[in-house]
Coordinates of C-alpha atoms in Angstrom, one line a residue:
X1 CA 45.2 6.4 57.4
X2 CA 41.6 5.2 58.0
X3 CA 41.0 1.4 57.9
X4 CA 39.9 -0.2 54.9
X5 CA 37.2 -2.8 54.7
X6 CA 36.8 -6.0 52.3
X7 CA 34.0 -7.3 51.4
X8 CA 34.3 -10.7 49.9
X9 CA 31.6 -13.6 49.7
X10 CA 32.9 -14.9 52.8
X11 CA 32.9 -11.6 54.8
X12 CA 30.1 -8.9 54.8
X13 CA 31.0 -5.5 56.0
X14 CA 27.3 -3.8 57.5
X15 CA 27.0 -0.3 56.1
X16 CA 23.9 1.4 58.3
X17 CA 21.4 2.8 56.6
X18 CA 21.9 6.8 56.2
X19 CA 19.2 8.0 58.9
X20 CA 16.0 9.7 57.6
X21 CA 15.4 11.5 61.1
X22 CA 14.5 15.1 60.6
X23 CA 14.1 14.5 56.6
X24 CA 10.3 14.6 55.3
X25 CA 9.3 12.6 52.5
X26 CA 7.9 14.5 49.5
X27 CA 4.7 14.0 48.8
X28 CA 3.9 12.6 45.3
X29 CA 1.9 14.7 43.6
X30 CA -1.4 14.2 42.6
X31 CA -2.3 13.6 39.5
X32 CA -5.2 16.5 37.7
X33 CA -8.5 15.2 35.9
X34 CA -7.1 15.7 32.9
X35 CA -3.7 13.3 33.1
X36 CA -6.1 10.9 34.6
X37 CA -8.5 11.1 31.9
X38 CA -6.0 11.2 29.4
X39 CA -4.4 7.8 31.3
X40 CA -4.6 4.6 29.6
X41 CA -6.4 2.1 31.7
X42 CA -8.0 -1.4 31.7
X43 CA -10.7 -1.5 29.5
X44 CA -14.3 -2.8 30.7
X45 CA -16.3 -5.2 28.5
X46 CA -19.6 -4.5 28.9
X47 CA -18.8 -0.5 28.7
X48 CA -16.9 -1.6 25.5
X49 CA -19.7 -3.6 23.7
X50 CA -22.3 -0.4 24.9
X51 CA -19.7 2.2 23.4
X52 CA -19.2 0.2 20.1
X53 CA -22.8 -0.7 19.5
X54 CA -24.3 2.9 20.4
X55 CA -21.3 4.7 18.6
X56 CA -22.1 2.6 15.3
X57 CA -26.4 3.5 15.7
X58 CA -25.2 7.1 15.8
X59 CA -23.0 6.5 13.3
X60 CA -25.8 4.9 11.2
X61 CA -28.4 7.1 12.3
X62 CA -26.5 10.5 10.7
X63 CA -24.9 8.7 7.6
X64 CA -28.9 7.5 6.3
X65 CA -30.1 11.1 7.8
X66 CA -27.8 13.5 5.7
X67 CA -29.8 14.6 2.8
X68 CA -29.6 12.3 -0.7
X69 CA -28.2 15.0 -2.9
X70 CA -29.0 13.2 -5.8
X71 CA -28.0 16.2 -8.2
X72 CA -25.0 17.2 -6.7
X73 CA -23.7 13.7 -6.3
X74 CA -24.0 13.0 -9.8
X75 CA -22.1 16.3 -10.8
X76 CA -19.8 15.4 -8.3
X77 CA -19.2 12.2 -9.9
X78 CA -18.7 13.4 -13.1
X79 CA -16.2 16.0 -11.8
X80 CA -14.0 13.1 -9.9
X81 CA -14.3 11.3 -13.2
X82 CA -13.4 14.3 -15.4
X83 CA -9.8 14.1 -12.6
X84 CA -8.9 11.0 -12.5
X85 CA -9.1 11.2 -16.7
X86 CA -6.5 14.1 -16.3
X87 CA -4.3 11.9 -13.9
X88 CA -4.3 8.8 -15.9
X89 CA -5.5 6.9 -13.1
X90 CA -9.3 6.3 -14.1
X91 CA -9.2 2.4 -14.4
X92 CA -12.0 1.8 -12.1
X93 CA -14.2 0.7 -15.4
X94 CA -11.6 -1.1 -16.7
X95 CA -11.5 -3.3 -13.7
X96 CA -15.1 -3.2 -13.4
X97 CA -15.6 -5.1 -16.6
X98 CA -13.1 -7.2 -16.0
X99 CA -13.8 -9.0 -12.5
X100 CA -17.3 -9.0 -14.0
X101 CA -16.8 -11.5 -15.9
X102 CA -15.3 -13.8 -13.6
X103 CA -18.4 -14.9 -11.9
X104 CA -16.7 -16.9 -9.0
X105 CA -14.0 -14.2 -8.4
X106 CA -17.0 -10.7 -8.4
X107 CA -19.6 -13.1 -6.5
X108 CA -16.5 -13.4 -3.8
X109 CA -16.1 -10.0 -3.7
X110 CA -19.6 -8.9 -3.2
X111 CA -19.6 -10.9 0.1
X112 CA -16.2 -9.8 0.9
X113 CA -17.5 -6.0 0.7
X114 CA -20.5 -7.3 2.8
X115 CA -19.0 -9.0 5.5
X116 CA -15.0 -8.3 6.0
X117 CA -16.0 -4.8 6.8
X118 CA -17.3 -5.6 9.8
X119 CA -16.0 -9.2 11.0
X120 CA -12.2 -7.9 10.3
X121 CA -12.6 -4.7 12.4
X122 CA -14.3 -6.0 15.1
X123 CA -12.2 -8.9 15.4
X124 CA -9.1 -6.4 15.6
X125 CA -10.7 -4.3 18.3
X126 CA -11.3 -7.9 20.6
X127 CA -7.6 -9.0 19.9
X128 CA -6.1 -5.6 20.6
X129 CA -8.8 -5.4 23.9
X130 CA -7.6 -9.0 25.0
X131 CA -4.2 -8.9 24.1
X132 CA -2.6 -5.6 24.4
X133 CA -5.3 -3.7 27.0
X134 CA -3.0 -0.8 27.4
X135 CA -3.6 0.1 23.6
X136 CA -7.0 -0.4 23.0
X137 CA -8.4 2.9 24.3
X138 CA -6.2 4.8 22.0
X139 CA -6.9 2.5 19.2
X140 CA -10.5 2.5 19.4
X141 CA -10.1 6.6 19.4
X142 CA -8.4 6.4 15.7
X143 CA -11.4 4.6 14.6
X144 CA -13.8 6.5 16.6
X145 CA -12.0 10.3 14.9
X146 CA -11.8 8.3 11.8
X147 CA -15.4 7.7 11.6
X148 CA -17.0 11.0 13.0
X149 CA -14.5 13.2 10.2
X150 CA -16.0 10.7 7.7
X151 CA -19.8 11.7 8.6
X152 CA -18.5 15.6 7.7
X153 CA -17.9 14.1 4.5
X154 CA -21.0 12.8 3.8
X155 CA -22.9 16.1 4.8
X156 CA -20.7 18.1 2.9
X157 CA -19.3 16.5 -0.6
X158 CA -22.5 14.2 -1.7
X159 CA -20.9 11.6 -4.0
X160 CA -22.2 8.8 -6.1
X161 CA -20.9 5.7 -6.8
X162 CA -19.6 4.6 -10.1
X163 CA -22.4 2.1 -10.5
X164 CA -25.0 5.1 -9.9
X165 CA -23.3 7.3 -12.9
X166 CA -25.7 8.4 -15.6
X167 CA -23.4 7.7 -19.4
X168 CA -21.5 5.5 -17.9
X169 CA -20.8 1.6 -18.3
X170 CA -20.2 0.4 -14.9
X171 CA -21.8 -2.9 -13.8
X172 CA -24.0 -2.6 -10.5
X173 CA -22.1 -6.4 -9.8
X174 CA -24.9 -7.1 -6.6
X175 CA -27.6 -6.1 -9.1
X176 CA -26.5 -8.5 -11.9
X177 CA -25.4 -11.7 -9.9
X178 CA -28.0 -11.2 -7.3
X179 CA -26.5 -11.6 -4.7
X180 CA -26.6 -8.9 -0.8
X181 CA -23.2 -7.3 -1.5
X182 CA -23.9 -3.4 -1.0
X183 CA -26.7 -2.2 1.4
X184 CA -27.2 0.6 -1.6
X185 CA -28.4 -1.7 -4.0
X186 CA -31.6 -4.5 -4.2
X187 CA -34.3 -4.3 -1.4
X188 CA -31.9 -2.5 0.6
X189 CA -31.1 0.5 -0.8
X190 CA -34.1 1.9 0.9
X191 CA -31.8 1.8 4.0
X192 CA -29.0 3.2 3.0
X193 CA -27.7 7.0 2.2
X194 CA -26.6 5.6 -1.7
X195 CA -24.7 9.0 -2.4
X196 CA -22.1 8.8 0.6
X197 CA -19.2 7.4 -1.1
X198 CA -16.7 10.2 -0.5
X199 CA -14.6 8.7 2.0
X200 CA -14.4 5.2 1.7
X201 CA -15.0 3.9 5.1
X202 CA -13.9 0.7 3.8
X203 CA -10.7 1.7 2.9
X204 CA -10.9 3.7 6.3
X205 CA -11.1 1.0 8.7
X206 CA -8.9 -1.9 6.7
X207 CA -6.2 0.5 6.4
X208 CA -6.9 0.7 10.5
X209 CA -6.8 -2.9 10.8
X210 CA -3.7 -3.4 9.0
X211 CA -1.5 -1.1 10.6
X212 CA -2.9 -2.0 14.1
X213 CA -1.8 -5.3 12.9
X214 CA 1.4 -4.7 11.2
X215 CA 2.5 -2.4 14.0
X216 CA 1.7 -4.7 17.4
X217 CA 1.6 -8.1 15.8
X218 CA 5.0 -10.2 16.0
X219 CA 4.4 -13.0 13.8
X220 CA 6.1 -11.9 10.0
X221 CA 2.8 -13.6 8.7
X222 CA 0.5 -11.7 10.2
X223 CA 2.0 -8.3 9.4
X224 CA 2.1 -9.1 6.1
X225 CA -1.6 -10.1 6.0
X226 CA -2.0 -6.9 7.8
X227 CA -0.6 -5.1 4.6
X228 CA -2.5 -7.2 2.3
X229 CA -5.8 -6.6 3.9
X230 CA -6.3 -3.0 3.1
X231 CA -4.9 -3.5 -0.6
X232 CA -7.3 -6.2 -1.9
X233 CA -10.1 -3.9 -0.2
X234 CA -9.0 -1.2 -2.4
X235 CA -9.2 -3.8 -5.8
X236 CA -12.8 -4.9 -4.0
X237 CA -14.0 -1.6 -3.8
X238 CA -13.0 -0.3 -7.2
X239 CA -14.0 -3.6 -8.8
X240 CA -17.9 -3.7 -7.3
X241 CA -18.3 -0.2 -8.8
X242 CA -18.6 0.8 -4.6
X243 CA -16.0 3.8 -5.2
X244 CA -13.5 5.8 -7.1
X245 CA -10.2 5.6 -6.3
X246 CA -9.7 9.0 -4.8
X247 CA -12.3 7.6 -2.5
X248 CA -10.5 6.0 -0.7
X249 CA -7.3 8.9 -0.9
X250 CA -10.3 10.5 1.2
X251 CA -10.4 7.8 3.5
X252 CA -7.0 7.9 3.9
X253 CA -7.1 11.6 5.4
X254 CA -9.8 10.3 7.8
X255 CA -7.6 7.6 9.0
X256 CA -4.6 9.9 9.4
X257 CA -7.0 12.5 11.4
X258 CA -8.0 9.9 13.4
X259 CA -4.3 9.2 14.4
X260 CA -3.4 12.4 14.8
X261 CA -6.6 12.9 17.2
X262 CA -5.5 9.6 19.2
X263 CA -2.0 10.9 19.4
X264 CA -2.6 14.4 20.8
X265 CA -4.7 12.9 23.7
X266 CA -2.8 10.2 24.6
X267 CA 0.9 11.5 24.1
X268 CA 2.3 8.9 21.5
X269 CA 0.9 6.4 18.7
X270 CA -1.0 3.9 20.0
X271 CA 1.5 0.8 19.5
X272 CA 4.2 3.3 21.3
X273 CA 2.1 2.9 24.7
X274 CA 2.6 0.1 26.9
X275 CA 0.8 -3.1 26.5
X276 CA -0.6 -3.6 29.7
X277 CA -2.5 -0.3 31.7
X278 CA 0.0 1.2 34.5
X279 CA -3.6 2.9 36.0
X280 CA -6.0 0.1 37.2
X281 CA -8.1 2.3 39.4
X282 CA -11.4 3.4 39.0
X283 CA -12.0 5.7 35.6
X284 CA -12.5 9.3 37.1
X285 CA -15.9 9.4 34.5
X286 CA -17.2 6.7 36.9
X287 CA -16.2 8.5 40.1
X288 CA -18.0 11.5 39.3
X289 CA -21.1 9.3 37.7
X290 CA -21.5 8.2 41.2
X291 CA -21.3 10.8 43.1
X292 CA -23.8 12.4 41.1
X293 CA -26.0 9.1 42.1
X294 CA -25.2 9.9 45.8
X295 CA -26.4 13.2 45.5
X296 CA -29.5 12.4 43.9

């Protein structure tokens, strides 16, 4: 019989190494354009702000520039009206009047319509692009889908607002208290497509914020605000005469586009991917943006 060797913490037997002579290492294989492109990867700031702030101007620029239908977004109106009678669900006057005549509670939500829209999303897209880099790209593509299915939308189903209805008793609520809650109403409906309601890009991007939100944040308090963000939109939206409720059921279908968009590029939801970038080499956009420069 052989001889047996202990090892205890006293004693070490040596093992050699098994010998690697005459055995080539396999070369890792390269990754193609695509996986790189479709790799998530740190995020640049000044590329961000660029992206955000040009992607918004387009977006902008071809919401105001589709065609005020104003026929067909009345007849529209009346036909989403007519529906929601059938479902029992068409409470939006209801709630109309009512928060109406709370003056402190409808002021509120004519800035909350004006402002949260904007402050709440961008202030999920920093937190996500400080805290959880490895996310953001495929975040900001669920917004990004979101947004361009929503400006189909527009071109294609002209809608009114409630507010805008001819027969009907709703309350334009910036109109009557004065006050910059709606860019389709005062001086600055001038500015503003007013017959692009159908989808609610309000509901849209708070429902975005709130799952981004529920699903990456750890504190129990914040999830919950999360949740509760996207629901008191839909009361602010329905109460300001801004949208129906099936609105926002269409702004829902964006959102889920937009995830299903985000998820087919990147391979898995975007809280599923890691939180920090595994790739931190040069994005292979930029490496063919400059070899483009050296050649001219």
């Amino acid at each position: 019989m052989g001889e047996a060797s202990v090892t205890t913490l006293e004693t070490r037997t040596d093992v050699p190494a098994p010998s690697t002579a005459g055995v080539e290492a396999r070369p890792v294989p390269e990754r193609t354009l695509l996986e790189r492109l479709r790799s998530p990867r740190r995020p640049r700031i000044w590329f961000e702000i660029l992206l955000i702030a040009i992607s918004y101007w387009t977006y902008s620029l071809i919401r105001n520039a589709v065609p005020e239908q104003k026929a067909a977004a009345l007849a529209n109106a009346d036909w989403i009206w007519n529906v929601e009678r059938d479902l029992g669900i068409a409470v939006e006057q209801t709630v109309n009047h009512a928060v109406n005549s709370v003056t402190w509670l409808i002021v509120g939500m004519n800035y909350y319509y004006a402002t949260l829209h904007f402050v709440v999303t961008i202030g999920v897209l920093v937190w996500i692009y400080r805290f959880h880099p490895g996310r953001y790209a495929a975040t900001r593509l669920v917004i990004f889908a979101t947004t361009g299915v929503a400006l189909v939308g527009y071109f294609f189903y002209p809608l009114a607002p409630p507010r805008l209805m001819n027969g009907q008793d709703f309350i334009d609520t910036v109109l009557v208290h004065h006050t910059w809650g709606s860019m389709a109403s005062g001086n600055l409906k001038n500015m503003s497509n007013q017959y692009a309601a159908m989808p609610s890009m309000h509901i849209g991007w708070s429902l975005w914020c709130g799952l981004t939100i529920f699903a990456v944040a750890s504190a129990p308090w914040a999830r919950i605000l999360g949740l509760l963000y996207p629901t008191a939109t839909l009361v602010v939206i329905v109460a300001t005469a801004n949208h129906f409720w099936l609105d926002a059921v269409g702004g829902m279908i964006c959102l889920a586009f937009g995830y299903a968009v985000s998820r087919s590029w990147y391979g898995a939801m975007p809280h599923r991917l890691p939180r920090h970038p595994e790739h931190t080499d040069r994005h292979p956009a930029a490496a063919l943006l400059n070899r483009f420069r050296a050649r001219a």
